[in-house]
Structures are given as structure tokens and as C-alpha cells.
CSV table of C-alpha atoms in Angstrom, one decimal:
chain,number,residue,atom,x,y,z
A,1,UNK,CA,-0.1,0.0,0.0
A,2,UNK,CA,2.7,2.4,0.5
A,3,UNK,CA,3.8,2.1,-3.2
A,4,UNK,CA,0.1,2.9,-4.1
A,5,UNK,CA,0.0,6.0,-1.5
A,6,UNK,CA,3.4,7.3,-3.1
A,7,UNK,CA,2.1,6.9,-6.6
A,8,UNK,CA,-1.3,8.8,-5.9
A,9,UNK,CA,0.5,11.7,-4.1
A,10,UNK,CA,3.3,12.1,-6.7
A,11,UNK,CA,1.6,14.8,-8.7
A,12,UNK,CA,1.2,16.9,-5.6
A,13,UNK,CA,4.8,16.3,-4.6
A,14,UNK,CA,6.0,17.3,-8.2
A,15,UNK,CA,4.0,20.5,-7.9
A,16,UNK,CA,5.9,21.4,-4.9
A,17,UNK,CA,9.2,20.4,-6.4
A,18,UNK,CA,8.5,22.6,-9.5
A,19,UNK,CA,7.2,25.5,-7.4
A,20,UNK,CA,8.2,29.1,-8.9
A,21,UNK,CA,8.9,30.1,-5.3
A,22,UNK,CA,12.5,28.5,-5.7
A,23,UNK,CA,13.4,30.9,-8.7
A,24,UNK,CA,11.9,33.9,-6.8
A,25,UNK,CA,14.5,33.9,-4.0
A,26,UNK,CA,17.1,36.2,-5.5
A,27,UNK,CA,18.3,38.5,-2.7
A,28,UNK,CA,19.1,38.2,1.1
A,29,UNK,CA,15.8,39.9,1.7
A,30,UNK,CA,13.9,37.3,-0.3
A,31,UNK,CA,15.8,34.6,1.7
A,32,UNK,CA,14.7,36.3,5.1
A,33,UNK,CA,11.3,36.3,4.0
A,34,UNK,CA,11.2,32.7,3.1
A,35,UNK,CA,12.9,31.8,6.6
A,36,UNK,CA,10.5,34.0,8.5
A,37,UNK,CA,7.5,31.9,7.1
A,38,UNK,CA,9.1,28.6,7.0
A,39,UNK,CA,10.2,28.7,10.6
A,40,UNK,CA,6.5,28.0,11.5
A,41,UNK,CA,6.7,24.7,9.5
A,42,UNK,CA,9.9,23.8,11.2
A,43,UNK,CA,8.3,24.3,14.6
A,44,UNK,CA,5.0,22.6,14.0
A,45,UNK,CA,7.0,19.5,12.7
A,46,UNK,CA,8.0,18.9,16.1
A,47,UNK,CA,4.4,19.0,17.4
A,48,UNK,CA,3.4,16.4,14.9
A,49,UNK,CA,6.4,14.2,16.1
A,50,UNK,CA,5.9,14.7,19.9
A,51,UNK,CA,2.0,14.1,19.4
A,52,UNK,CA,3.1,10.8,17.9
A,53,UNK,CA,5.6,10.0,21.0
A,54,UNK,CA,2.7,11.0,23.3
A,55,UNK,CA,0.3,8.5,21.7
A,56,UNK,CA,2.5,5.7,20.8
A,57,UNK,CA,4.9,5.4,23.7
A,58,UNK,CA,4.6,6.0,27.5
A,59,UNK,CA,5.3,9.5,28.6
A,60,UNK,CA,3.2,9.5,31.7
A,61,UNK,CA,3.7,8.3,35.2
A,62,UNK,CA,3.7,5.8,36.6
A,63,UNK,CA,5.2,4.2,33.4
A,64,UNK,CA,3.9,1.3,31.7
A,65,UNK,CA,4.8,-0.2,28.3
A,66,UNK,CA,2.5,1.2,25.7
A,67,UNK,CA,1.8,-0.2,22.2
A,68,UNK,CA,4.2,-1.8,19.7
A,69,UNK,CA,7.9,-2.0,20.8
A,70,UNK,CA,9.0,-1.6,17.1
A,71,UNK,CA,6.9,1.5,16.7
A,72,UNK,CA,8.1,3.0,20.0
A,73,UNK,CA,11.7,2.4,18.7
A,74,UNK,CA,10.9,4.2,15.4
A,75,UNK,CA,9.4,7.1,17.2
A,76,UNK,CA,12.0,7.7,19.9
A,77,UNK,CA,14.9,7.3,17.3
A,78,UNK,CA,13.3,10.1,15.3
A,79,UNK,CA,12.7,12.3,18.4
A,80,UNK,CA,16.4,11.7,19.7
A,81,UNK,CA,17.6,13.2,16.4
A,82,UNK,CA,15.4,15.9,15.9
A,83,UNK,CA,15.1,17.2,19.6
A,84,UNK,CA,18.9,16.8,20.3
A,85,UNK,CA,21.2,16.5,17.2
A,86,UNK,CA,24.6,18.0,16.7
A,87,UNK,CA,24.9,21.6,15.3
A,88,UNK,CA,27.7,22.7,13.0
A,89,UNK,CA,29.6,23.8,16.1
A,90,UNK,CA,29.3,20.3,17.7
A,91,UNK,CA,26.6,21.4,20.4
A,92,UNK,CA,23.4,19.6,21.2
A,93,UNK,CA,20.4,21.5,19.8
A,94,UNK,CA,17.0,20.6,18.3
A,95,UNK,CA,16.6,21.3,14.6
A,96,UNK,CA,14.3,24.1,15.2
A,97,UNK,CA,16.9,25.7,17.5
A,98,UNK,CA,19.4,25.3,14.6
A,99,UNK,CA,17.0,27.0,12.3
A,100,UNK,CA,16.7,29.9,14.6
A,101,UNK,CA,20.5,30.3,14.6
A,102,UNK,CA,20.5,30.1,10.9
A,103,UNK,CA,17.8,32.8,10.7
A,104,UNK,CA,20.0,35.2,13.0
A,105,UNK,CA,23.1,34.7,10.8
A,106,UNK,CA,21.0,35.4,7.7
A,107,UNK,CA,19.6,38.6,9.5
A,108,UNK,CA,16.1,37.2,9.3
A,109,UNK,CA,13.6,38.5,11.9
A,110,UNK,CA,12.9,35.9,14.6
A,111,UNK,CA,10.5,38.3,16.5
A,112,UNK,CA,7.4,36.7,15.0
A,113,UNK,CA,8.0,33.3,15.8
A,114,UNK,CA,9.5,34.1,19.2
A,115,UNK,CA,6.4,36.2,20.1
A,116,UNK,CA,4.1,33.4,19.0
A,117,UNK,CA,5.9,30.7,21.3
A,118,UNK,CA,5.9,33.0,24.2
A,119,UNK,CA,2.0,33.4,23.8
A,120,UNK,CA,1.5,29.6,24.1
A,121,UNK,CA,-0.3,28.7,27.3
A,122,UNK,CA,-2.0,25.6,28.4
A,123,UNK,CA,-5.1,27.8,29.4
A,124,UNK,CA,-5.8,28.7,25.9
A,125,UNK,CA,-6.6,26.3,22.8
A,126,UNK,CA,-3.8,26.3,20.2
A,127,UNK,CA,-6.2,27.2,17.4
A,128,UNK,CA,-7.2,30.5,19.5
A,129,UNK,CA,-3.5,31.4,20.0
A,130,UNK,CA,-2.9,30.8,16.3
A,131,UNK,CA,-5.8,33.2,15.2
A,132,UNK,CA,-5.0,35.9,17.6
A,133,UNK,CA,-1.1,36.2,16.6
A,134,UNK,CA,-0.4,38.6,13.7
A,135,UNK,CA,0.9,35.9,11.3
A,136,UNK,CA,0.5,35.7,7.4
A,137,UNK,CA,-2.7,34.1,6.3
A,138,UNK,CA,-0.9,31.1,4.8
A,139,UNK,CA,1.0,30.5,7.8
A,140,UNK,CA,-2.1,30.6,10.0
A,141,UNK,CA,-3.8,28.0,7.7
A,142,UNK,CA,-0.8,25.8,7.7
A,143,UNK,CA,-0.8,25.7,11.4
A,144,UNK,CA,-4.5,25.2,11.8
A,145,UNK,CA,-4.4,22.1,9.4
A,146,UNK,CA,-1.6,20.6,11.5
A,147,UNK,CA,-3.1,21.1,14.9
A,148,UNK,CA,-6.6,19.9,13.5
A,149,UNK,CA,-4.9,16.5,12.6
A,150,UNK,CA,-3.2,16.4,15.9
A,151,UNK,CA,-6.4,17.1,17.8
A,152,UNK,CA,-8.3,14.5,15.8
A,153,UNK,CA,-6.1,12.1,17.5
A,154,UNK,CA,-5.8,9.4,15.0
A,155,UNK,CA,-2.1,8.2,15.0
A,156,UNK,CA,-2.1,6.8,11.5
A,157,UNK,CA,-3.3,10.4,10.3
A,158,UNK,CA,-0.9,12.2,12.3
A,159,UNK,CA,2.0,9.7,10.9
A,160,UNK,CA,0.7,10.2,7.5
A,161,UNK,CA,1.0,14.0,7.7
A,162,UNK,CA,4.3,13.6,9.4
A,163,UNK,CA,5.6,11.2,6.7
A,164,UNK,CA,4.3,12.0,3.4
A,165,UNK,CA,3.6,15.8,4.1
A,166,UNK,CA,6.9,16.2,5.6
A,167,UNK,CA,9.5,13.5,6.1
A,168,UNK,CA,9.1,11.7,2.9
A,169,UNK,CA,9.3,15.0,0.9
A,170,UNK,CA,12.0,17.0,2.7
A,171,UNK,CA,15.1,15.4,0.9
A,172,UNK,CA,14.0,16.4,-2.6
A,173,UNK,CA,12.3,19.6,-1.8
A,174,UNK,CA,15.2,21.0,0.4
A,175,UNK,CA,17.7,19.9,-2.4
A,176,UNK,CA,15.9,22.2,-4.7
A,177,UNK,CA,16.0,25.1,-2.2
A,178,UNK,CA,19.5,24.6,-1.5
A,179,UNK,CA,20.4,24.6,-5.3
A,180,UNK,CA,18.7,27.8,-6.1
A,181,UNK,CA,20.1,29.6,-2.9
A,182,UNK,CA,23.7,28.8,-3.4
A,183,UNK,CA,23.4,29.8,-6.9
A,184,UNK,CA,22.0,33.1,-6.0
A,185,UNK,CA,24.1,34.0,-3.0
A,186,UNK,CA,27.5,32.6,-3.6
A,187,UNK,CA,29.2,35.2,-1.2
A,188,UNK,CA,26.6,35.1,1.6
A,189,UNK,CA,27.4,33.4,4.8
A,190,UNK,CA,24.6,30.8,4.8
A,191,UNK,CA,26.8,28.0,6.4
A,192,UNK,CA,24.4,27.5,9.3
A,193,UNK,CA,21.4,27.4,6.8
A,194,UNK,CA,23.1,25.0,4.6
A,195,UNK,CA,24.1,22.7,7.4
A,196,UNK,CA,20.4,22.7,8.7
A,197,UNK,CA,19.2,21.6,5.1
A,198,UNK,CA,22.1,19.1,4.5
A,199,UNK,CA,21.5,17.6,8.0
A,200,UNK,CA,17.8,17.0,7.2
A,201,UNK,CA,18.7,15.4,3.7
A,202,UNK,CA,21.1,13.2,5.4
A,203,UNK,CA,18.8,12.0,8.2
A,204,UNK,CA,15.7,12.0,6.2
A,205,UNK,CA,17.0,9.9,3.1
A,206,UNK,CA,19.0,7.4,5.2
A,207,UNK,CA,17.1,6.9,8.2
A,208,UNK,CA,13.9,9.0,9.1
A,209,UNK,CA,12.3,8.6,5.7
A,210,UNK,CA,12.3,4.8,5.9
A,211,UNK,CA,11.5,4.8,9.6
A,212,UNK,CA,8.4,6.8,9.0
A,213,UNK,CA,7.1,4.8,6.1
A,214,UNK,CA,7.5,1.8,8.2
A,215,UNK,CA,5.5,3.4,11.0
A,216,UNK,CA,2.6,4.4,8.9
A,217,UNK,CA,2.5,0.7,7.5
A,218,UNK,CA,2.5,-0.7,11.0
A,219,UNK,CA,-0.2,1.6,12.1
A,220,UNK,CA,-2.5,0.8,9.3
A,221,UNK,CA,-1.8,-3.0,8.7
A,222,UNK,CA,-4.7,-4.4,6.4
A,223,UNK,CA,-7.3,-1.8,7.5
A,224,UNK,CA,-8.3,-0.2,4.2
A,225,UNK,CA,-10.3,2.5,6.0
A,226,UNK,CA,-7.2,3.7,7.7
A,227,UNK,CA,-5.1,3.6,4.4
A,228,UNK,CA,-7.9,5.7,2.8
A,229,UNK,CA,-7.6,8.3,5.5
A,230,UNK,CA,-3.7,8.2,5.0
A,231,UNK,CA,-4.0,8.9,1.4
A,232,UNK,CA,-6.5,11.9,2.1
A,233,UNK,CA,-4.6,13.4,4.8
A,234,UNK,CA,-1.3,13.1,2.8
A,235,UNK,CA,-2.8,15.0,-0.1
A,236,UNK,CA,-4.2,17.8,2.1
A,237,UNK,CA,-0.9,18.1,4.0
A,238,UNK,CA,0.8,18.6,0.7
A,239,UNK,CA,-1.8,21.1,-0.5
A,240,UNK,CA,-1.3,23.0,2.7
A,241,UNK,CA,2.5,23.2,1.9
A,242,UNK,CA,1.8,24.5,-1.4
A,243,UNK,CA,-0.5,27.2,0.0
A,244,UNK,CA,2.4,28.2,2.4
A,245,UNK,CA,4.9,28.3,-0.6
A,246,UNK,CA,2.4,30.5,-2.5
A,247,UNK,CA,2.1,32.8,0.4
A,248,UNK,CA,5.8,33.2,0.6
A,249,UNK,CA,6.0,33.6,-3.1
A,250,UNK,CA,3.3,36.5,-2.9
A,251,UNK,CA,5.2,38.3,-0.1
A,252,UNK,CA,8.4,38.2,-2.1
A,253,UNK,CA,6.6,39.6,-5.2
A,254,UNK,CA,5.1,42.4,-3.0
A,255,UNK,CA,8.6,43.5,-2.1
A,256,UNK,CA,9.1,44.7,-5.7
A,257,UNK,CA,6.5,47.2,-5.4
A,258,UNK,CA,7.0,48.4,-2.0
């Protein structure tokens, strides 16, 4: 079934891989706009992952074994690398923290994401917090979709959004971004930015991608209704990514007339 899912979502992936946004990133200011939007996708990726960890492993006290040990292993291995990887300086950091460091080096504004994170509270629903913050419409829609999948609470749908909307796509998609950025900014110091992308490509192609695919297969097994939901949420996740890319492209284009 994995092969059939990949076949059916391939047109959506190709649309993203050929998105005109990559060609529009031509100046450091354009790159900053990209990072200031994309950082929210880097952040909510971790919420998808931690949601899977909370639902498929034991994260409460007193501890008891939960679910399939193989799935627990897959989740915890991915969490380990995403939450405590090694940055370019040899320090332990999450990939999100690495991205913030890369933003600062590229002189991108981190105020929006930092203000958003500081506004998160346990007393207020995440959907309300997203709506109240001053964020681009495409970012809000992207976040609302992510957390609607999380809040629905179906592990196979969360895993599908994580895998086919993120992990399975990231190596190819990020390769396209790197190619254009390096071409347009040969003199810029984008070492931390490039390291972040390179690290994602290395992990996702060799480890996380195959692990995530295996996890989806184990969660669905022979349940046709689950596989159908996997297909539907995967397509929607890719469509939401395209809308996010559309929003970044429109913002970059607006700079020409400012």
C-alpha cells in the first residue's frame, strides 16, 4: 500500500518540487522572507512528532509499556535526532533551534516566531492562539491544519501528515531550495542554513524517511479505511504546503512594489 500511496500523491509532490518560489529567491531579503515564514513549519513539525510520541509510547507516570515496541523504537529514534542533534559547532540542539540560529546569521527576523511561542499557554486552545497572533494568512492556515490533525487524535493520520507531508518530501524539496540559494548567494554566509538543510537530507533519506514509512505501514496494517484516510490527509498536507509556498512567493513579489 505504501507504493500505491506514493504513486497517488506524486503529482502533488511534483507540484511542490517545481514551485516557482525557488526561482523567486534572488536576494538576501527574499531569503529572509522565506525563513520568517518557513520557521513555523519547522516548529509545528516537532508538534506532529511529539504528538506521535505521546500517543504511541509511554510519556506519563507511572510508566507502563505502551503499544508496539517496534513503533516505540521508530518514534524515539526520530525524536532523539530531531530534538537533540549536533549543530555545526558540535553542540546539542534541536533542529528548530538550529533553524533559529541560521535565521539570525542570515539577518532574518525571529520576533514573529518568538512572540508566537511566548504566547502559548495551557489555558488557551492552540487554534485560538494561532488566530490571535499577527501571522501571514498562509502560515495561520498551515498551522490550523497541522493541529486539526493532531487534535483529531488518530495516530495513522498524524503519522501520514508527518511522513508524506514532511519527512518523505523533505530530501528532494530541500535539495531544490539549496540549489537555488547557493546559486543566487555565492558570497553570503549561509553556512548554518546549509548545514540545517544538509542534516535534514542526510537523516531523512538514510534514516527517518524509511522509519516513518515503516511506522505508517505498521499503524495501518490491513485496514483499508485507515489507508484511505492516510491518502486523504497526505494529499491535504501537501496542498497546505503548496499554499504556504504560495504565500511566501506572494510576499516576495510584493517587495518589488514596496
